Short mmCIF file of C-alpha atoms and ligand atoms in Angstrom, two decimals:
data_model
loop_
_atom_site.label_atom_id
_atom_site.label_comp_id
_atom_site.label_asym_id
_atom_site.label_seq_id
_atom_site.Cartn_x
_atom_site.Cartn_y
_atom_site.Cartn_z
CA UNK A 8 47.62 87.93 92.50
CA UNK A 9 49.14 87.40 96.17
CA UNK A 10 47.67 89.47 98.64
CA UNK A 11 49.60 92.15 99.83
CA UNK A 12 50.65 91.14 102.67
CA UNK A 13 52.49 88.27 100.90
CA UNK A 14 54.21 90.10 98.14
CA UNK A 15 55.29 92.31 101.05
CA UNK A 16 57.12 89.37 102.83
CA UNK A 17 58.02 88.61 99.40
CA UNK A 18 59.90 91.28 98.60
CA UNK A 19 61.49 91.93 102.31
CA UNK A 20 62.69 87.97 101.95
CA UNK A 21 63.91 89.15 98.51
CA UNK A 22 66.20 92.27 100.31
CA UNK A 23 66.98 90.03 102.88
CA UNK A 24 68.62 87.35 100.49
CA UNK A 25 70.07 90.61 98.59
CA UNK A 26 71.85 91.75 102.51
CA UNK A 27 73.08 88.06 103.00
CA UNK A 28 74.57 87.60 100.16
CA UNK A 29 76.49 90.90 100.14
CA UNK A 30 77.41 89.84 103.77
CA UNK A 31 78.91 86.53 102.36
CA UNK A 32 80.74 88.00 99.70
CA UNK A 33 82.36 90.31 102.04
CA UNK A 34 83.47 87.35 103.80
CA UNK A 35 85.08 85.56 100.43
CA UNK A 36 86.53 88.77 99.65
CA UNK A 37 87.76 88.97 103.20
CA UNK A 38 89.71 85.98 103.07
CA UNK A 39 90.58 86.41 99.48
CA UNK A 40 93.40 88.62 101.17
CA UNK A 41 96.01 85.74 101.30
CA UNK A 42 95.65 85.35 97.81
CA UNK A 43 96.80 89.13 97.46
CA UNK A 44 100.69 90.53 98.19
CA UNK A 45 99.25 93.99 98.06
CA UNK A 46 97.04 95.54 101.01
CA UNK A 47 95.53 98.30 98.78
CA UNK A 48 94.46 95.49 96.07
CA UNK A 49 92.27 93.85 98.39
CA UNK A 50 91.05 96.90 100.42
CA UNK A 51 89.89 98.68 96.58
CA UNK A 52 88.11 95.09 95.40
CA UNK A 53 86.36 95.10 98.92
CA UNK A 54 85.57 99.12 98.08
CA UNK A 55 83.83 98.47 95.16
CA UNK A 56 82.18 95.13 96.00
CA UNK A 57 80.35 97.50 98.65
CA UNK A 58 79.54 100.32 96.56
CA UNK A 59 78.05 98.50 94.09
CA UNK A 60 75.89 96.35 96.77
CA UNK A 61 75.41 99.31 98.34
CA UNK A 62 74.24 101.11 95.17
CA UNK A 63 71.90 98.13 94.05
CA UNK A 64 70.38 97.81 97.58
CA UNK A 65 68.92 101.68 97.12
CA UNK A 66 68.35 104.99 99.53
CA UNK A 67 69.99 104.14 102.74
CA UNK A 68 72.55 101.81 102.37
CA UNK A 69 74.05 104.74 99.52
CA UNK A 70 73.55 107.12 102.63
CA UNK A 71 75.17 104.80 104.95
CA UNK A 72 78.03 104.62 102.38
CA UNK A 73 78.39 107.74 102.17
CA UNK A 74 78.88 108.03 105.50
CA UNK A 75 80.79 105.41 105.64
CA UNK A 76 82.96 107.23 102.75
CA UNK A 77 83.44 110.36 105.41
CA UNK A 78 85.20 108.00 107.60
CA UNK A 79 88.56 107.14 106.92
CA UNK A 80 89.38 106.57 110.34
CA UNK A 81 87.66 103.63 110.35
CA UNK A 82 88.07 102.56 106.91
CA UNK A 83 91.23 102.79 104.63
CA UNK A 84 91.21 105.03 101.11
CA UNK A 85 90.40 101.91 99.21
CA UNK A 86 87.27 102.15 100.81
CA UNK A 87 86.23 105.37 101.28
CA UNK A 88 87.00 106.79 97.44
CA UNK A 89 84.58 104.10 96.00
CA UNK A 90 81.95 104.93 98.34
CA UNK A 91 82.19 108.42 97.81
CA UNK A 92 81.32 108.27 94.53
CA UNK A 93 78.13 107.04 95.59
CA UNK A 94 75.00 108.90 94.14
CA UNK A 95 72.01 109.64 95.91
CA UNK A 96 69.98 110.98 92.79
CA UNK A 97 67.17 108.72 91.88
CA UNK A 98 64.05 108.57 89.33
CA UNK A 99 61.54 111.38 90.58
CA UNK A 100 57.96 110.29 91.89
CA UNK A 101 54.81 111.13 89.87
CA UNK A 102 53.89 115.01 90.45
CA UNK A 103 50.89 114.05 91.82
CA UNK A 104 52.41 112.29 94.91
CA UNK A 105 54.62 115.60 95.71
CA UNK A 106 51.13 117.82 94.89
CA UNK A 107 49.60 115.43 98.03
CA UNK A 108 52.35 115.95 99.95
CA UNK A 109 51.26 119.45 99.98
CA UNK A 110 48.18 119.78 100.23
CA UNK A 111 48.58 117.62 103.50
CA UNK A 112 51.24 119.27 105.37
CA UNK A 113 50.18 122.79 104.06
CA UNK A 114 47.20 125.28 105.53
CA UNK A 115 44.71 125.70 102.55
CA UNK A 116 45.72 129.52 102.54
CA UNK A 117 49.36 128.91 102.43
CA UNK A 118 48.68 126.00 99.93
CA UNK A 119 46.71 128.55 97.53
CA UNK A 120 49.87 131.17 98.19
CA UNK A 121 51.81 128.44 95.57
CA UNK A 122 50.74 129.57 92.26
CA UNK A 123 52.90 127.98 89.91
CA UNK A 124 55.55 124.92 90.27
CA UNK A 125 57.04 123.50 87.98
CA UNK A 126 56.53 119.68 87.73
CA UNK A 127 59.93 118.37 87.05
CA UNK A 128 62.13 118.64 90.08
CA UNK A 129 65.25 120.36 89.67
CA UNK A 130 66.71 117.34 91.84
CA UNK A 131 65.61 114.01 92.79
CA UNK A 132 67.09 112.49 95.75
CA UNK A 133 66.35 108.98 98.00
CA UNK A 134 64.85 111.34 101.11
CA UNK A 135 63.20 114.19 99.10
CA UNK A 136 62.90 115.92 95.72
CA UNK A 137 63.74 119.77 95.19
CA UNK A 138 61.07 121.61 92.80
CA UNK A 139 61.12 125.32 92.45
CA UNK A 140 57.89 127.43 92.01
CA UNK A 141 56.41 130.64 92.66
CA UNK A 142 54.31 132.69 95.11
CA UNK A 143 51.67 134.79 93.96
CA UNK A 144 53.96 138.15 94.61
CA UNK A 145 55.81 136.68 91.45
CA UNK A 146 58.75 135.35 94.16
CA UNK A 147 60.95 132.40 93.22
CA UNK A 148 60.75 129.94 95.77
CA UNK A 149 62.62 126.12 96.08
CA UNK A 150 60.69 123.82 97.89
CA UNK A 151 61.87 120.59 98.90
CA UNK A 152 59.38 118.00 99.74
CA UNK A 153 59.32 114.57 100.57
CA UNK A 154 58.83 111.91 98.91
CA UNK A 155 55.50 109.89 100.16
CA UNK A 156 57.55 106.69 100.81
CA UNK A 157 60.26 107.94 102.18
CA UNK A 158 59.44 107.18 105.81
CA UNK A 159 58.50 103.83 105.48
CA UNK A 160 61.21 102.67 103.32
CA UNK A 161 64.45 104.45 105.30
CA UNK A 162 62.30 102.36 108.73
CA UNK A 163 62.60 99.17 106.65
CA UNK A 164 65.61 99.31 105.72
CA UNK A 165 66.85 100.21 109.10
CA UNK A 166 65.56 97.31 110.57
CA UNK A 167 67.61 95.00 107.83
CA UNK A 168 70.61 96.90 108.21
CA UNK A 169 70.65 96.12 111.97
CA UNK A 170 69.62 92.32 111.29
CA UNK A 171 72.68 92.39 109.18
CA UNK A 172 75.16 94.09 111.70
CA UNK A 173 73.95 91.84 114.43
CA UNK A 174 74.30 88.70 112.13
CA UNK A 175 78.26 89.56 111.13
CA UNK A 176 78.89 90.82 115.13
CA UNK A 177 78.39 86.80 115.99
CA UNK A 178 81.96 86.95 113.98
CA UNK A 179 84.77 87.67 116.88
CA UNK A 180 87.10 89.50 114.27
CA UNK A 181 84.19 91.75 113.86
CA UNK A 182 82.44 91.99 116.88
CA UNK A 183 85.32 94.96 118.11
CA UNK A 184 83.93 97.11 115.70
CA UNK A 185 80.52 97.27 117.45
CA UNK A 186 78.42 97.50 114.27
CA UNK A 187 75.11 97.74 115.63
CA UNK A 188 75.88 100.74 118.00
CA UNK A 189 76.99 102.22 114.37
CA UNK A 190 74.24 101.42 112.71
CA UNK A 191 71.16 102.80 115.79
CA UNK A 192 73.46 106.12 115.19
CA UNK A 193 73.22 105.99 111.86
CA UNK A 194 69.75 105.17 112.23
CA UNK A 195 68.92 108.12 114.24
CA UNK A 196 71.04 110.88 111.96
CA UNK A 197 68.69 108.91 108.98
CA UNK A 198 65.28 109.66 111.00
CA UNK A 199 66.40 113.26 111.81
CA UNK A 200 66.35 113.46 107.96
CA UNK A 201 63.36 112.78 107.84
CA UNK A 202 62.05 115.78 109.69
CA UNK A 203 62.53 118.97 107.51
CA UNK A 204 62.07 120.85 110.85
CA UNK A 205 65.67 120.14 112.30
CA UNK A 206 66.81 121.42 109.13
CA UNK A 207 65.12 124.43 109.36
CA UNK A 208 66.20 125.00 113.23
CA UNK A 209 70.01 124.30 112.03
CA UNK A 210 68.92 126.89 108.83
CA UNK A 211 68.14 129.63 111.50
CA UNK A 212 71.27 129.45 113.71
CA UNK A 213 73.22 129.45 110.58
CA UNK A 214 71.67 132.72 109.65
CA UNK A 215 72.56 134.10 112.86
CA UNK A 216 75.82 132.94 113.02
CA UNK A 217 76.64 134.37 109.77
CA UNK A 218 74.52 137.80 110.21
CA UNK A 219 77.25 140.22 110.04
CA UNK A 220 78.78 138.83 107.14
CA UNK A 221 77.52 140.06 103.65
CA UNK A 222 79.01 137.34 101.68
CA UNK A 223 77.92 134.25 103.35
CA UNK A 224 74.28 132.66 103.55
CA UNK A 225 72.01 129.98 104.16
CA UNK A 226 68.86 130.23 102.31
CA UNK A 227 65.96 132.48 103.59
CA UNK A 228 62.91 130.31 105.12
CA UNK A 229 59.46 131.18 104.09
CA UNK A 230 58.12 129.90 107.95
CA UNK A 231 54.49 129.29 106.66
CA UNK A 232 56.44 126.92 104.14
CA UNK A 233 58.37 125.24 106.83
CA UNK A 234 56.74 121.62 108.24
CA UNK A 235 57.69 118.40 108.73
CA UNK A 236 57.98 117.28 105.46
CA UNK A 237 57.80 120.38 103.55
CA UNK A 238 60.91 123.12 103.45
CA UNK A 239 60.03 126.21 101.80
CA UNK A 240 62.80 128.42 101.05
CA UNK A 241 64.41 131.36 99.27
CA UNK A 242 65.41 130.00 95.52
CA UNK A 243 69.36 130.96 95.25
CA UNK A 244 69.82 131.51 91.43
CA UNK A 245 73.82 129.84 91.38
CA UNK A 246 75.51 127.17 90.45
CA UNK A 247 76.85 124.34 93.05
CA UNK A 248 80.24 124.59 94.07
CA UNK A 249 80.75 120.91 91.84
CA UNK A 250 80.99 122.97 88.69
CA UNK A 251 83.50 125.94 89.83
CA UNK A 252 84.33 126.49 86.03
CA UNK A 253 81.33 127.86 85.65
CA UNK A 254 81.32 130.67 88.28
CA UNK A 255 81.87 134.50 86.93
CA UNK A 256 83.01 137.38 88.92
CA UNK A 257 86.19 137.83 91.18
CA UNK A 258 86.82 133.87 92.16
CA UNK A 259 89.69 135.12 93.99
CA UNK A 260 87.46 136.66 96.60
CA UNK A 261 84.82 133.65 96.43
CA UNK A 262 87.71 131.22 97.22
CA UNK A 263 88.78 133.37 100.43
CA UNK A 264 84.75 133.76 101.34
CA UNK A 265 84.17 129.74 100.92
CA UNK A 266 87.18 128.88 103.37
CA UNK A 267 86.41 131.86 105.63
CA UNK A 268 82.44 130.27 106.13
CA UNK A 269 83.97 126.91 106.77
CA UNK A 270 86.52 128.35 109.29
CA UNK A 271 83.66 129.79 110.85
CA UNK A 272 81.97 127.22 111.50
CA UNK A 273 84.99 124.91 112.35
CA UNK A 274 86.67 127.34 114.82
CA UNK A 275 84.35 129.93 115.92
CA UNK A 276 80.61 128.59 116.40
CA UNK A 277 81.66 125.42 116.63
CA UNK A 278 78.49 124.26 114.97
CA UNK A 279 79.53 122.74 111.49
CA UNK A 280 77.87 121.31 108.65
CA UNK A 281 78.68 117.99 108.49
CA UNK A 282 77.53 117.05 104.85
CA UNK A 283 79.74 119.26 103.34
CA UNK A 284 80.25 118.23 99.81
CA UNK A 285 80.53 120.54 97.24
CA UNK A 286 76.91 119.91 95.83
CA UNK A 287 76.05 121.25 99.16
CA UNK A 288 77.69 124.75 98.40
CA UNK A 289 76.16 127.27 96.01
CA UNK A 290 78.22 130.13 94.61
CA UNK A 291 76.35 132.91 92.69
CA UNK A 292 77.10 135.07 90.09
CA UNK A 293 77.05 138.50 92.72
CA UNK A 294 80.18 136.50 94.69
CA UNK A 295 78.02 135.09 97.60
CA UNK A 296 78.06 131.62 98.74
CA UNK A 297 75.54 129.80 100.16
CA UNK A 298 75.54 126.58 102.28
CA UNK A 299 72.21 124.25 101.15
CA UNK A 300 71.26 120.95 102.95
CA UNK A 301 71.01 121.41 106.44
CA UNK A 302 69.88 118.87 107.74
CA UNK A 303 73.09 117.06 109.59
CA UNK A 304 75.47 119.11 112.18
CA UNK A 305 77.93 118.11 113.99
CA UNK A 306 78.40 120.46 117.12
CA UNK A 307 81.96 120.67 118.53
CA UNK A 308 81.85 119.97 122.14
CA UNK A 309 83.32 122.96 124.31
CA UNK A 310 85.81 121.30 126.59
CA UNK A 311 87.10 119.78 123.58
CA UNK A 312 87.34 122.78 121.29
CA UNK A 313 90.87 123.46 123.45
CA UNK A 314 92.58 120.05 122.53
CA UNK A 315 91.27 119.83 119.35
CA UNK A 316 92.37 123.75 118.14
CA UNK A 317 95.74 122.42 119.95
CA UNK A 318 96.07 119.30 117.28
CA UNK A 319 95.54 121.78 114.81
CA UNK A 320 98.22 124.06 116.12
CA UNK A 321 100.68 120.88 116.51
CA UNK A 322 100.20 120.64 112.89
CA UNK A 323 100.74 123.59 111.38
CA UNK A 324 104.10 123.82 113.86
CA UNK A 325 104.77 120.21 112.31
CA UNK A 326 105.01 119.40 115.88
CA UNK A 327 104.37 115.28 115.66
CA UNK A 328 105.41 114.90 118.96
CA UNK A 329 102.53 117.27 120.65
CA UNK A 330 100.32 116.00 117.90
CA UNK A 331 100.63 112.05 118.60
CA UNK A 332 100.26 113.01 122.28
CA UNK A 333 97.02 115.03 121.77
CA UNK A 334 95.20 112.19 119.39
CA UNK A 335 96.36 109.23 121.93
CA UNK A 336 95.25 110.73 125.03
CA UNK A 337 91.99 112.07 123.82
CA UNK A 338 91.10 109.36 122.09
CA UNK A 339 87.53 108.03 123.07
CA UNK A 340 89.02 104.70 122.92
CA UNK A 341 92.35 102.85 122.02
CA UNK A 342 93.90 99.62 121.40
CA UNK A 343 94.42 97.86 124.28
CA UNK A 344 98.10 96.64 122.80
CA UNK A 345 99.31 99.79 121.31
CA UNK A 346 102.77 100.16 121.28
CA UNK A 347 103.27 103.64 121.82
CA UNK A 348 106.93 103.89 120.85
CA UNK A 349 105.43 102.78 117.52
CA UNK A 350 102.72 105.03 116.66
CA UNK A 351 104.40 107.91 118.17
CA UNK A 352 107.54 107.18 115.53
CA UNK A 353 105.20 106.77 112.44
CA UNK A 354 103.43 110.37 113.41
CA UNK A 355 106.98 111.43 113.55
CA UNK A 356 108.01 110.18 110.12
CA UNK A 357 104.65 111.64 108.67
CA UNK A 358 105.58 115.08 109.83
CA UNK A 359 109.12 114.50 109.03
CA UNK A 360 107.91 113.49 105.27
CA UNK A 361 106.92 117.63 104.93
CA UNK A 362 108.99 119.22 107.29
CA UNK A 363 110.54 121.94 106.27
CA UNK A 364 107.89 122.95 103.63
CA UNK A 365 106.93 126.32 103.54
CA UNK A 366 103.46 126.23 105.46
CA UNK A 367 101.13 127.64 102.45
CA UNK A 368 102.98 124.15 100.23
CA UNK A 369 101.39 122.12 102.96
CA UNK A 370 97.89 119.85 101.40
CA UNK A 371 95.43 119.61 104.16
CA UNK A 372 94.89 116.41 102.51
CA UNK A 373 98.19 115.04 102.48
CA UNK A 374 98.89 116.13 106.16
CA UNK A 375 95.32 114.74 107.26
CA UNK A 376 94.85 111.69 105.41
CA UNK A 377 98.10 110.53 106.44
CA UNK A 378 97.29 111.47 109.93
CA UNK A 379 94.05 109.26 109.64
CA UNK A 380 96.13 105.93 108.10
CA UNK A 381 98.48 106.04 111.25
CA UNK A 382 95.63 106.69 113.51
CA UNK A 383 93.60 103.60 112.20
CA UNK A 384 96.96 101.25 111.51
CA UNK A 385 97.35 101.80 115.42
CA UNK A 386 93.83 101.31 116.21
CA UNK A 387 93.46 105.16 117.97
CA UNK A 388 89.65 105.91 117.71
CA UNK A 389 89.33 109.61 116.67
CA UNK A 390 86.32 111.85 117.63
CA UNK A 391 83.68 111.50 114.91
CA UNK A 392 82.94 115.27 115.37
CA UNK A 393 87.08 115.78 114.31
CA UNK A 394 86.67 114.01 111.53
CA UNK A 395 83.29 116.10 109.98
CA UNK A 396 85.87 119.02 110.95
CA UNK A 397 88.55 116.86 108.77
CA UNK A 398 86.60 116.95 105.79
CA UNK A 399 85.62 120.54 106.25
CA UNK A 400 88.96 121.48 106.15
CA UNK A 401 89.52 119.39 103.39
CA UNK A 402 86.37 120.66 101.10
CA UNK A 403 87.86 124.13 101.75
CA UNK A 404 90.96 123.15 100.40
CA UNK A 405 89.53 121.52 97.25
CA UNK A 406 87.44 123.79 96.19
CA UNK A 407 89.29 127.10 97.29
CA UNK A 408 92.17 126.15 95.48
CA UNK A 409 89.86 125.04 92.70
CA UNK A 410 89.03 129.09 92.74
CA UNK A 411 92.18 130.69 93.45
CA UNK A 412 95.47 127.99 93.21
CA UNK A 413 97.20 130.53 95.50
CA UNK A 414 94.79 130.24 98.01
CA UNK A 415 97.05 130.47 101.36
CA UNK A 416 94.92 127.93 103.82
CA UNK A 417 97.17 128.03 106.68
CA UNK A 418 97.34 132.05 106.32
CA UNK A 419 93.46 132.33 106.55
CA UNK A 420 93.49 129.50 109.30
CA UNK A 421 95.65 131.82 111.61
CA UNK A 422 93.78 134.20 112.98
CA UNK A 423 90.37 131.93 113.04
CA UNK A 424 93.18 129.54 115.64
CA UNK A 425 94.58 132.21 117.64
CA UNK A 426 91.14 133.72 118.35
CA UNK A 427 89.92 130.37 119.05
CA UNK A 428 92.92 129.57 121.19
CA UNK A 429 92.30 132.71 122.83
CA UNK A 430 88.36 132.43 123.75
CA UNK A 431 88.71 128.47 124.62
CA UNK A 432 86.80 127.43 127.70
CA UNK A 433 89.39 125.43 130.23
CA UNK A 434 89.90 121.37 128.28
CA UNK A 435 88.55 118.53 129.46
CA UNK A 436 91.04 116.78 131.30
CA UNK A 437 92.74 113.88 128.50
CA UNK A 438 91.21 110.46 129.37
CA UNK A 439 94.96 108.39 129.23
CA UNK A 440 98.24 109.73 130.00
CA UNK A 441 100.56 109.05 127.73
CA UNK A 442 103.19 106.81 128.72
CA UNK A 443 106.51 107.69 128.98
CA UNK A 444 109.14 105.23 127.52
N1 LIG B 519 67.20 127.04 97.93
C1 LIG B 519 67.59 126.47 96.79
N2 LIG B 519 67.73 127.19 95.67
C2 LIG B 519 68.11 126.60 94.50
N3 LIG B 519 68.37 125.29 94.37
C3 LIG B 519 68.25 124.51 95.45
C4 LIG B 519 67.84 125.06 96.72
N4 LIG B 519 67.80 124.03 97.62
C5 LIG B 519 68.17 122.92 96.94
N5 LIG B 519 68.44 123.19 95.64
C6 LIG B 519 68.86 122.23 94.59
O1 LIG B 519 68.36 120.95 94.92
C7 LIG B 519 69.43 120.03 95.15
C8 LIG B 519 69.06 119.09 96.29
O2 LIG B 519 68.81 119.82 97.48
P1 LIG B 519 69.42 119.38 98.88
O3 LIG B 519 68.89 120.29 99.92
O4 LIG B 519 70.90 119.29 98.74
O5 LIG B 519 68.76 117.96 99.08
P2 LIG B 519 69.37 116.50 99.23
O6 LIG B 519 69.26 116.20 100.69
O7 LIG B 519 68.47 115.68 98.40
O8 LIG B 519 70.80 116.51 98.74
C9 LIG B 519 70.64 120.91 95.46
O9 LIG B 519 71.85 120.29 95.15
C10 LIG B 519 70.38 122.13 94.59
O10 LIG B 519 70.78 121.90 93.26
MG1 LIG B 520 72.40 117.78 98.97
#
């Protein structure tokens, strides 16, 4: 037997040798572009060459792909649809760990409180594993704990991950995408998932943001169930919004409720959810829904809510024009040879490609996801906080219409804008003129 500390180098050399190769293969595939005529060939071998690496390599490379997958303004469609098909469900640990887990982080009386859960989890994830159970009242409860490991692993891996992105940055084709200052954020949204207490915080100004309205929730905390690693919460008896066949009752009205919570968030407390998937939705059967998985926000900045409810506005008036002008000159950062003329003339033939389309015809995906290939062909950086508000939009429109097909987005998206429009603090002043021809 090795000692420990040997197998331990061991298998970190082992990873290591796992991350290099995946690095080197990226670069074959990289220049195995010549060898294509088509863009999107190359770009969907490259998207599935990661996912599988990044499936293979475990919990937070799939995270960081699936991050990764909520970007396409930095990476193309190729990319992104491979990556996010990325699953995060993994083998469950041993009851007993998850039993430990409790007894450390909870008081003996609160522990005792917990007469009955049930040993298989109801879901098994890299970070934690859900298990419902029940208090002594007889009240259903879901708590989701952490797995023992899960600390130490996500910090190893971290470390690797920024060996890696330091080793390709010594590449100058790469080095403009500033990798490592991706990965320490990444890094620090993967250690805030690691304490259940954010997502408790972000739980409670939820609730209040969505008091006064009957049909949309976040789960209800049990506080004396709340720690670090432990999350203690109301069990909501629904299905997830990933099987919408399955919901009864009047879907009309759920469909209008879903997009009317995520225009909510998006345009009135600017303080969004921003892993908003459909597994993190629950519908149930009395027509509420329920947002689940707290534990990353992105909060919309308020000198930019004005130019950002603006690009909104430019779109739904089809205005290209206003819109090209709004992403340039906002933009955190752009190319330093952008021709203008250019970019401003493909916005204009994107818009022109549905003008004239009754508004409630319009696909938030089509409009947006063209938006984003222009943006990232001309090298226009976009707000990472507009593009959690991107996908928002675009998980509305999924699974509303999945609900209702007549779901009107635009009509629901009106007043939510002119209210917004109407409250907006003064903008930020843009941080580049745009130049005039
Ligand atoms: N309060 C709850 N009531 C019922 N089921 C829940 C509850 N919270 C989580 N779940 C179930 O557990 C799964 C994983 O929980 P989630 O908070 O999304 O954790 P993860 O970060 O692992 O995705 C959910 O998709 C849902 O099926
Ligand atoms: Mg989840």
């Amino acid at each position: 037997m090795l000692p420990i500390g040997a197998m331990r180098a061991l298998r970190l050399t082992g990873r290591f040798f796992l991350v290099a190769w995946v690095f080197f293969a990226a670069l074959v595939v990289y220049g195995a572009r010549r060898l294509f005529t088509r863009r999107g060939d190359v770009e969907r071998l490259r998207g599935e060459m990661l996912a599988s690496t990044f499936q293979r390599l475990g919990a937070t490379y799939v995270k960081f792909g699936q991050i990764l997958s909520t970007r396409p303004d930095l990476v193309g469609p190729g990319i992104t649809e491979p990556l996010s098909r990325l699953q995060d469900q993994v083998a469950p640990v041993p009851f007993a760990q998850i039993a430990r887990v409790l007894d450390e982080e909870l008081d003996a009386t609160t522990r005792a409180r917990l007469v009955e859960i049930e040993e298989t989890p109801i879901a098994a994830a890299s970070v934690a594993q859900v298990h419902r159970a029940k208090l002594a009242d007889g009240t259903q409860v879901a708590l989701k704990v952490q797995r023992p490991s899960a600390r130490a692993q996500v910090e190893r891996d971290l470390v690797l991950l920024m060996l890696g992105a330091k080793l390709v940055s010594l590449l100058p084709s790469v080095r403009l995408l500033s990798l490592p200052g991706a990965v320490e954020r990444f890094g620090d949204a993967m250690k805030g998932q690691l304490d259940f207490r954010l997502e408790a915080a972000n739980n409670r100004r939820f609730a209040e943001n969505f008091a006064s309205d009957e049909g949309i929730h976040v789960p209800r905390l049990f506080d004396e169930l709340c720690t670090e690693r432990v999350l203690g919460m109301e069990f909501v008896d629904g299905v997830r919004a990933t099987e919408p066949e399955k919901v009864g009752g009047d879907r009309v009205a759920l469909a209008a409720r879903g997009l009317r919570c995520i225009l909510q968030m998006v345009f009135k407390d600017g303080f969004v959810h921003a892993d908003l998937h459909p597994g993190n939705i629950m519908l149930t059967p009395d027509g509420r829904v329920v947002l689940i998985d707290l534990g990353l926000v992105a909060e919309i900045d308020d000198e930019l809510k004005g130019p950002w409810i603006q690009t909104f506005v430019a779109v739904s008036q089809q205005d290209g024009k206003m819109a090209a002008g709004l992403f340039y000159s906002y933009a955190p950062t752009v190319s330093k040879h952008i021709d203008y003329a250019a970019f401003e003339a493909d916005v204009l033939a994107h818009f022109q490609s549905f003008h004239g389309k009754p508004l409630h015809e319009l696909e938030a995906s089509v409009v947006l996801g063209g938006m984003m290939n222009i943006l990232r062909k001309h090298r226009v950086q976009v707000d990472p906080v507009f593009t959690v508000v991107n996908l928002a939009m675009l998980v509305a429109e999924g699974l509303g219409k999945q609900l209702d097909p007549k779901l009107d987005l635009i009509a629901h998206a009106a007043p939510f804008l002119m209210e917004a429009i109407a409250v907006a603090p003064p903008p930020r002043p843009p941080r580049r003129e745009v130049p005039t021809a």
